[in-house]
CSV table of C-alpha atoms and ligand atoms in Angstrom, one decimal:
chain,number,residue,atom,x,y,z
D,1,MET,CA,40.5,158.0,-47.1
D,2,ASP,CA,42.4,154.9,-46.2
D,3,SER,CA,39.8,152.3,-45.1
D,4,ILE,CA,42.4,149.9,-43.7
D,5,THR,CA,42.2,150.1,-39.9
D,6,PRO,CA,45.3,149.6,-37.8
D,7,ALA,CA,43.9,146.2,-36.6
D,8,ALA,CA,43.3,145.1,-40.2
D,9,SER,CA,46.8,146.2,-41.3
D,10,SER,CA,48.4,144.2,-38.4
D,11,GLN,CA,46.2,141.2,-39.3
D,12,LYS,CA,47.5,141.5,-42.9
D,13,GLU,CA,51.0,141.7,-41.6
D,14,ALA,CA,50.5,138.6,-39.4
D,15,LEU,CA,49.1,136.6,-42.3
D,16,THR,CA,51.8,137.8,-44.6
D,17,ARG,CA,54.5,136.6,-42.0
D,18,ARG,CA,52.7,133.3,-41.8
D,19,TYR,CA,52.1,132.6,-45.5
D,20,GLY,CA,54.3,135.1,-47.4
D,21,ALA,CA,52.7,137.6,-49.8
D,22,SER,CA,52.0,134.9,-52.4
D,23,GLY,CA,50.0,132.6,-50.1
D,24,LEU,CA,47.9,135.3,-48.3
D,25,PRO,CA,44.4,133.9,-47.4
D,26,ALA,CA,41.3,136.0,-47.3
D,27,MET,CA,41.1,138.2,-44.2
D,28,GLY,CA,38.5,136.8,-41.8
D,29,PRO,CA,37.5,137.5,-38.2
D,30,TRP,CA,40.4,138.5,-36.0
D,31,ASN,CA,41.4,139.2,-32.4
D,32,GLU,CA,44.3,139.2,-29.9
D,33,VAL,CA,44.1,135.4,-29.2
D,34,ILE,CA,44.4,134.7,-32.9
D,35,ALA,CA,47.2,137.2,-33.3
D,36,THR,CA,49.1,135.5,-30.6
D,37,MET,CA,48.7,132.1,-32.3
D,38,LEU,CA,49.8,133.4,-35.6
D,39,ASP,CA,52.9,134.9,-34.1
D,40,HIS,CA,54.1,131.5,-32.8
D,41,ARG,CA,57.7,130.5,-33.5
D,42,SER,CA,59.8,127.8,-31.9
D,43,VAL,CA,62.7,129.3,-29.9
D,44,ARG,CA,66.0,127.4,-29.3
D,45,GLY,CA,68.0,129.8,-27.1
D,46,TYR,CA,66.9,131.1,-23.7
D,47,ARG,CA,68.0,133.7,-21.2
D,48,PRO,CA,68.6,132.2,-17.7
D,49,ASP,CA,65.9,134.4,-16.1
D,50,PRO,CA,63.3,132.4,-14.3
D,51,VAL,CA,59.7,132.4,-15.5
D,52,PRO,CA,57.4,134.4,-13.2
D,53,ALA,CA,56.1,132.7,-10.1
D,54,GLY,CA,52.9,130.8,-10.9
D,55,THR,CA,53.7,130.4,-14.6
D,56,LEU,CA,53.7,126.6,-14.4
D,57,GLU,CA,50.3,126.6,-12.6
D,58,THR,CA,48.8,129.0,-15.2
D,59,MET,CA,50.1,126.9,-18.1
D,60,VAL,CA,48.8,123.7,-16.5
D,61,ALA,CA,45.4,125.3,-15.9
D,62,ALA,CA,45.3,126.2,-19.6
D,63,ALA,CA,46.4,122.7,-20.5
D,64,GLN,CA,43.7,121.1,-18.3
D,65,SER,CA,41.1,123.4,-19.9
D,66,ALA,CA,41.7,121.7,-23.3
D,67,ALA,CA,39.1,119.2,-24.4
D,68,THR,CA,39.9,115.7,-23.2
D,69,SER,CA,38.5,112.6,-24.8
D,70,SER,CA,35.6,111.3,-22.6
D,71,ASN,CA,37.0,113.4,-19.8
D,72,MET,CA,39.6,110.6,-19.2
D,73,GLN,CA,42.3,113.3,-18.5
D,74,TRP,CA,45.2,111.2,-19.6
D,75,THR,CA,47.8,114.0,-19.2
D,76,THR,CA,50.5,114.3,-16.5
D,77,VAL,CA,53.2,117.0,-16.7
D,78,ILE,CA,56.6,116.6,-15.1
D,79,ALA,CA,58.5,119.8,-14.5
D,80,VAL,CA,62.2,119.0,-14.6
D,81,SER,CA,64.5,121.4,-12.8
D,82,ASP,CA,67.3,119.1,-11.7
D,83,PRO,CA,70.3,120.2,-13.9
D,84,GLU,CA,71.7,116.7,-14.0
D,85,LYS,CA,68.5,115.3,-15.3
D,86,LYS,CA,68.1,118.1,-17.8
D,87,LYS,CA,71.6,117.3,-19.0
D,88,VAL,CA,70.8,113.7,-19.6
D,89,LEU,CA,67.5,114.6,-21.4
D,90,ALA,CA,69.4,117.1,-23.6
D,91,GLU,CA,71.8,114.3,-24.5
D,92,ILE,CA,69.0,111.9,-25.3
D,93,ALA,CA,67.6,114.6,-27.5
D,94,GLY,CA,70.8,114.8,-29.6
D,95,ASN,CA,72.4,117.5,-27.5
D,96,GLN,CA,69.7,120.1,-27.7
D,97,LYS,CA,71.3,122.6,-25.4
D,98,HIS,CA,68.1,124.6,-25.0
D,99,ILE,CA,66.8,121.8,-22.7
D,100,GLU,CA,69.6,122.7,-20.2
D,101,GLN,CA,69.2,126.4,-20.8
D,102,CYS,CA,65.5,127.0,-20.4
D,103,PRO,CA,64.3,127.8,-16.9
D,104,LEU,CA,61.2,125.6,-17.2
D,105,TYR,CA,61.4,122.2,-18.9
D,106,LEU,CA,58.1,120.2,-19.1
D,107,CYS,CA,57.8,116.6,-20.0
D,108,TRP,CA,54.3,115.8,-21.2
D,109,VAL,CA,53.3,112.3,-20.2
D,110,ALA,CA,50.6,110.1,-21.7
D,111,ASP,CA,49.6,108.7,-18.3
D,112,MET,CA,47.6,105.5,-18.5
D,113,THR,CA,48.8,104.5,-15.0
D,114,ARG,CA,46.5,106.9,-13.1
D,115,ASN,CA,43.3,105.5,-14.6
D,116,SER,CA,44.6,101.9,-14.3
D,117,VAL,CA,44.8,102.4,-10.5
D,118,ILE,CA,41.0,102.6,-10.5
D,119,SER,CA,40.9,99.2,-12.3
D,120,THR,CA,42.9,97.6,-9.4
D,121,GLU,CA,41.1,99.5,-6.7
D,122,GLN,CA,37.6,98.7,-8.0
D,123,LYS,CA,38.6,95.2,-9.2
D,124,VAL,CA,37.2,95.9,-12.7
D,125,GLU,CA,39.3,94.7,-15.6
D,126,PHE,CA,39.8,97.5,-18.1
D,127,GLU,CA,39.5,95.6,-21.4
D,128,THR,CA,40.1,98.8,-23.4
D,129,MET,CA,43.6,99.5,-22.0
D,130,PRO,CA,45.8,97.3,-24.2
D,131,TRP,CA,44.5,98.7,-27.5
D,132,LEU,CA,46.3,101.0,-29.9
D,133,GLU,CA,43.1,103.2,-30.0
D,134,THR,CA,43.4,103.9,-26.2
D,135,PHE,CA,47.1,104.8,-26.5
D,136,LEU,CA,46.4,107.0,-29.4
D,137,VAL,CA,43.6,108.8,-27.5
D,138,ALA,CA,45.9,109.4,-24.6
D,139,CYS,CA,48.6,110.9,-26.9
D,140,ILE,CA,46.0,113.1,-28.6
D,141,ASP,CA,44.9,114.3,-25.2
D,142,VAL,CA,48.5,115.2,-24.3
D,143,ALA,CA,49.1,117.1,-27.5
D,144,LEU,CA,45.9,119.2,-27.1
D,145,ALA,CA,46.7,120.0,-23.5
D,146,ALA,CA,50.3,120.9,-24.3
D,147,GLN,CA,49.3,123.2,-27.1
D,148,ASN,CA,46.9,125.1,-24.8
D,149,ALA,CA,49.9,125.6,-22.5
D,150,VAL,CA,52.0,126.8,-25.3
D,151,VAL,CA,49.4,129.4,-26.4
D,152,ALA,CA,49.1,130.5,-22.7
D,153,ALA,CA,52.9,130.8,-22.4
D,154,GLU,CA,53.3,132.8,-25.6
D,155,SER,CA,50.4,135.1,-24.7
D,156,LEU,CA,52.5,135.9,-21.6
D,157,GLY,CA,55.5,136.9,-23.7
D,158,LEU,CA,57.3,133.6,-23.1
D,159,SER,CA,58.8,131.4,-25.8
D,160,THR,CA,58.7,127.6,-26.2
D,161,VAL,CA,59.9,124.7,-28.3
D,162,TYR,CA,58.5,121.2,-28.3
D,163,ILE,CA,61.1,118.4,-27.9
D,164,GLY,CA,59.8,115.4,-29.7
D,165,ALA,CA,63.4,114.0,-29.4
D,166,MET,CA,62.4,112.7,-26.0
D,167,ARG,CA,61.1,109.8,-28.1
D,168,ASN,CA,64.7,109.0,-29.3
D,169,ASP,CA,64.9,106.8,-26.2
D,170,PRO,CA,61.6,106.6,-24.4
D,171,GLU,CA,62.8,103.9,-22.0
D,172,ARG,CA,65.8,105.9,-20.8
D,173,VAL,CA,63.5,109.0,-20.4
D,174,ALA,CA,61.0,106.8,-18.4
D,175,ALA,CA,63.8,105.4,-16.2
D,176,LEU,CA,65.2,108.9,-15.5
D,177,LEU,CA,61.8,110.3,-14.5
D,178,GLU,CA,60.8,107.1,-12.7
D,179,LEU,CA,57.7,106.7,-14.7
D,180,PRO,CA,55.5,103.8,-13.7
D,181,LYS,CA,54.5,101.2,-16.3
D,182,GLN,CA,51.9,102.5,-18.8
D,183,SER,CA,53.2,106.0,-18.8
D,184,PHE,CA,55.1,107.6,-21.7
D,185,VAL,CA,56.7,111.0,-22.4
D,186,VAL,CA,55.1,112.1,-25.7
D,187,PHE,CA,57.4,115.1,-25.9
D,188,GLY,CA,59.2,117.7,-23.8
D,189,LEU,CA,58.7,121.5,-23.9
D,190,CYS,CA,61.2,124.2,-23.2
D,191,VAL,CA,59.7,127.4,-21.7
D,192,GLY,CA,61.5,130.7,-21.0
D,193,TYR,CA,62.4,134.1,-22.3
D,194,ALA,CA,64.1,134.1,-25.7
D,195,ALA,CA,67.8,134.9,-25.7
D,196,ASP,CA,69.0,137.8,-27.8
D,197,LYS,CA,68.3,137.1,-31.5
D,198,ALA,CA,66.9,133.7,-30.7
D,199,GLN,CA,63.3,134.8,-31.1
D,200,GLY,CA,63.7,134.4,-34.9
D,201,GLU,CA,61.1,134.9,-37.5
D,202,VAL,CA,57.7,133.4,-38.0
D,203,LYS,CA,58.2,130.3,-40.2
D,204,PRO,CA,56.0,130.4,-43.3
D,205,ARG,CA,53.5,127.6,-43.8
D,206,LEU,CA,52.0,125.9,-46.8
D,207,PRO,CA,49.3,128.0,-48.5
D,208,GLN,CA,45.7,127.2,-47.5
D,209,SER,CA,45.0,126.4,-51.2
D,210,ILE,CA,47.0,123.2,-50.6
D,211,VAL,CA,45.8,122.5,-47.1
D,212,VAL,CA,42.1,123.1,-47.2
D,213,HIS,CA,39.9,120.7,-49.2
D,214,HIS,CA,36.1,120.9,-49.6
D,215,ASP,CA,33.7,117.9,-49.3
D,216,ARG,CA,36.3,115.4,-50.5
D,217,TYR,CA,40.1,114.9,-50.6
D,218,ASP,CA,41.4,116.8,-53.6
D,219,THR,CA,44.2,115.0,-55.4
D,220,ARG,CA,44.9,117.8,-57.9
D,221,ASP,CA,48.5,118.6,-58.7
D,222,THR,CA,49.8,121.2,-56.3
D,223,ALA,CA,53.5,121.1,-57.4
D,224,ALA,CA,53.4,124.7,-58.6
D,225,GLU,CA,52.0,126.1,-55.3
D,226,ARG,CA,54.6,124.0,-53.4
D,227,LYS,CA,57.3,125.5,-55.6
D,228,THR,CA,56.1,129.0,-54.6
D,229,TYR,CA,56.1,128.0,-51.0
D,230,ASP,CA,59.6,126.5,-51.4
D,231,GLY,CA,60.6,130.0,-52.6
D,232,GLU,CA,59.2,131.5,-49.3
D,233,MET,CA,61.0,128.9,-47.3
D,234,ALA,CA,64.3,129.5,-49.2
D,235,GLY,CA,64.2,133.1,-48.2
D,236,PHE,CA,63.4,132.1,-44.6
D,237,ALA,CA,66.2,129.5,-44.6
D,238,THR,CA,68.8,132.0,-45.8
D,239,ARG,CA,67.8,134.6,-43.3
D,240,ASN,CA,67.7,132.1,-40.5
D,241,GLU,CA,70.7,129.9,-41.4
D,242,MET,CA,68.7,126.8,-41.8
D,243,GLN,CA,70.3,123.7,-43.3
D,244,ALA,CA,67.6,122.7,-45.7
D,245,PRO,CA,67.2,125.3,-48.4
D,246,THR,CA,63.5,124.6,-49.2
D,247,TRP,CA,60.6,122.8,-47.6
D,248,THR,CA,60.7,120.0,-50.3
D,249,GLU,CA,64.4,119.5,-49.3
D,250,ARG,CA,63.5,119.4,-45.6
D,251,VAL,CA,60.8,116.7,-46.3
D,252,LEU,CA,63.4,114.7,-48.3
D,253,THR,CA,66.0,114.7,-45.5
D,254,ARG,CA,63.5,114.2,-42.7
D,255,LEU,CA,61.4,111.4,-44.3
D,256,GLY,CA,64.0,109.8,-46.6
D,257,PRO,CA,66.7,108.2,-44.6
D,258,ILE,CA,65.9,105.9,-41.6
D,259,LYS,CA,68.7,107.5,-39.7
D,260,SER,CA,66.6,110.7,-39.4
D,261,MET,CA,64.4,108.8,-36.9
D,262,ASN,CA,67.3,108.9,-34.4
D,263,GLY,CA,66.2,105.6,-32.7
D,264,ARG,CA,62.5,106.2,-32.9
D,265,GLU,CA,62.2,103.3,-35.4
D,266,LYS,CA,62.3,101.1,-32.3
D,267,MET,CA,59.2,102.7,-30.9
D,268,ARG,CA,57.0,99.6,-31.0
D,269,ALA,CA,59.5,97.6,-28.9
D,270,ALA,CA,60.0,100.6,-26.5
D,271,LEU,CA,56.3,100.9,-26.0
D,272,ARG,CA,56.0,97.2,-25.2
D,273,ALA,CA,58.8,97.5,-22.6
D,274,LEU,CA,56.9,100.5,-21.1
D,275,GLY,CA,53.8,98.4,-20.6
D,276,PHE,CA,51.8,99.4,-23.7
D,277,GLU,CA,50.6,96.5,-25.7
D,278,ALA,CA,48.9,98.9,-28.3
D,279,ARG,CA,47.4,95.9,-30.0
V,1,FMN,C1,55.6,117.3,-31.5
V,1,FMN,C2,56.8,118.2,-31.9
V,1,FMN,C3,58.1,117.9,-31.7
V,1,FMN,C4,59.1,118.7,-32.0
V,1,FMN,N1,60.4,118.4,-31.6
V,1,FMN,C5,61.4,119.3,-31.8
V,1,FMN,C6,62.7,119.0,-31.3
V,1,FMN,O1,63.0,117.9,-30.7
V,1,FMN,N2,63.6,119.9,-31.4
V,1,FMN,C7,63.4,121.1,-32.0
V,1,FMN,O2,64.3,121.9,-32.1
V,1,FMN,N3,62.2,121.4,-32.5
V,1,FMN,C8,61.2,120.5,-32.4
V,1,FMN,N4,59.9,120.9,-32.8
V,1,FMN,C9,59.6,122.2,-33.4
V,1,FMN,C10,59.4,122.1,-34.9
V,1,FMN,O3,60.7,121.9,-35.5
V,1,FMN,C11,58.8,123.4,-35.3
V,1,FMN,O4,57.5,123.5,-34.7
V,1,FMN,C12,58.7,123.5,-36.8
V,1,FMN,O5,59.9,123.5,-37.5
V,1,FMN,C13,57.9,124.7,-37.2
V,1,FMN,O6,58.5,125.9,-36.8
V,1,FMN,P1,57.8,126.9,-35.8
V,1,FMN,O7,57.3,126.2,-34.6
V,1,FMN,O8,58.9,127.9,-35.4
V,1,FMN,O9,56.7,127.5,-36.6
V,1,FMN,C14,58.9,120.0,-32.6
V,1,FMN,C15,57.5,120.3,-32.8
V,1,FMN,C16,56.5,119.5,-32.5
V,1,FMN,C17,55.1,119.9,-32.8
């Protein structure tokens, strides 16, 4: 008798989609939440249909349920629906049309303004504010919150894509959204229903044999495993008409030339202008 239950076979399918047959990890505990997470893919084409009423509120409730460092709650979300503003944001992001297309566009703000108000109100200097550590903590908080919102949206059958390209010109984004000093859009997020054929495939990830180390950082040569992963990504790239044929090639083009930063190399100056000393 076949001992593989339907749940186990769908788990194996999900893991195979995520890692390819060659990188399949051991099958551990499993449930619907994990299945949703493993089925994630970024979507760059949206139907015009609006998201159901209350979706923003549900996503934000999920976001606010994430852990937040010392309960400082550094996250603010700006839902942008003004088509003119979306157009400008799409342009800043290098003409990413999905920003204009998607019915819900969220800008995730590392908001150090809100807590600074308490400093003024209570006449207590916040000595911790100008430090890089505090800025980093705020950005980490934002990322954790947004990812909870993404999981919530995907569990509802919606699709998403993060837009880090908001950081191509943080000052212009801040001006457009009228951010006060000491607030910064860490990234945007498109939310909506995937257009026909835009759903795409699950993008394979590096095998766990490369990613998981035990008790110490392992510096062993993983070139052969990477090559196998490159093979998985090459198949994915062909099927999905991606420019970079392999992951190694993608790393080379993304991390090699400074022009791939699309203006983000000026981040330190931009942050200063936005009121972050980050010393
Ligand atoms: C912080 C962050 C910023 C991103 N910015 C962009 C972006 O500006 N445009 C885009 O098309 N995808 C963006 N992505 C999506 C990644 O390209 C995508 O997650 C990655 O290629 C893996 O594909 P997958 O999400 O489909 O698994 C971003 C992802 C993250 C986490």
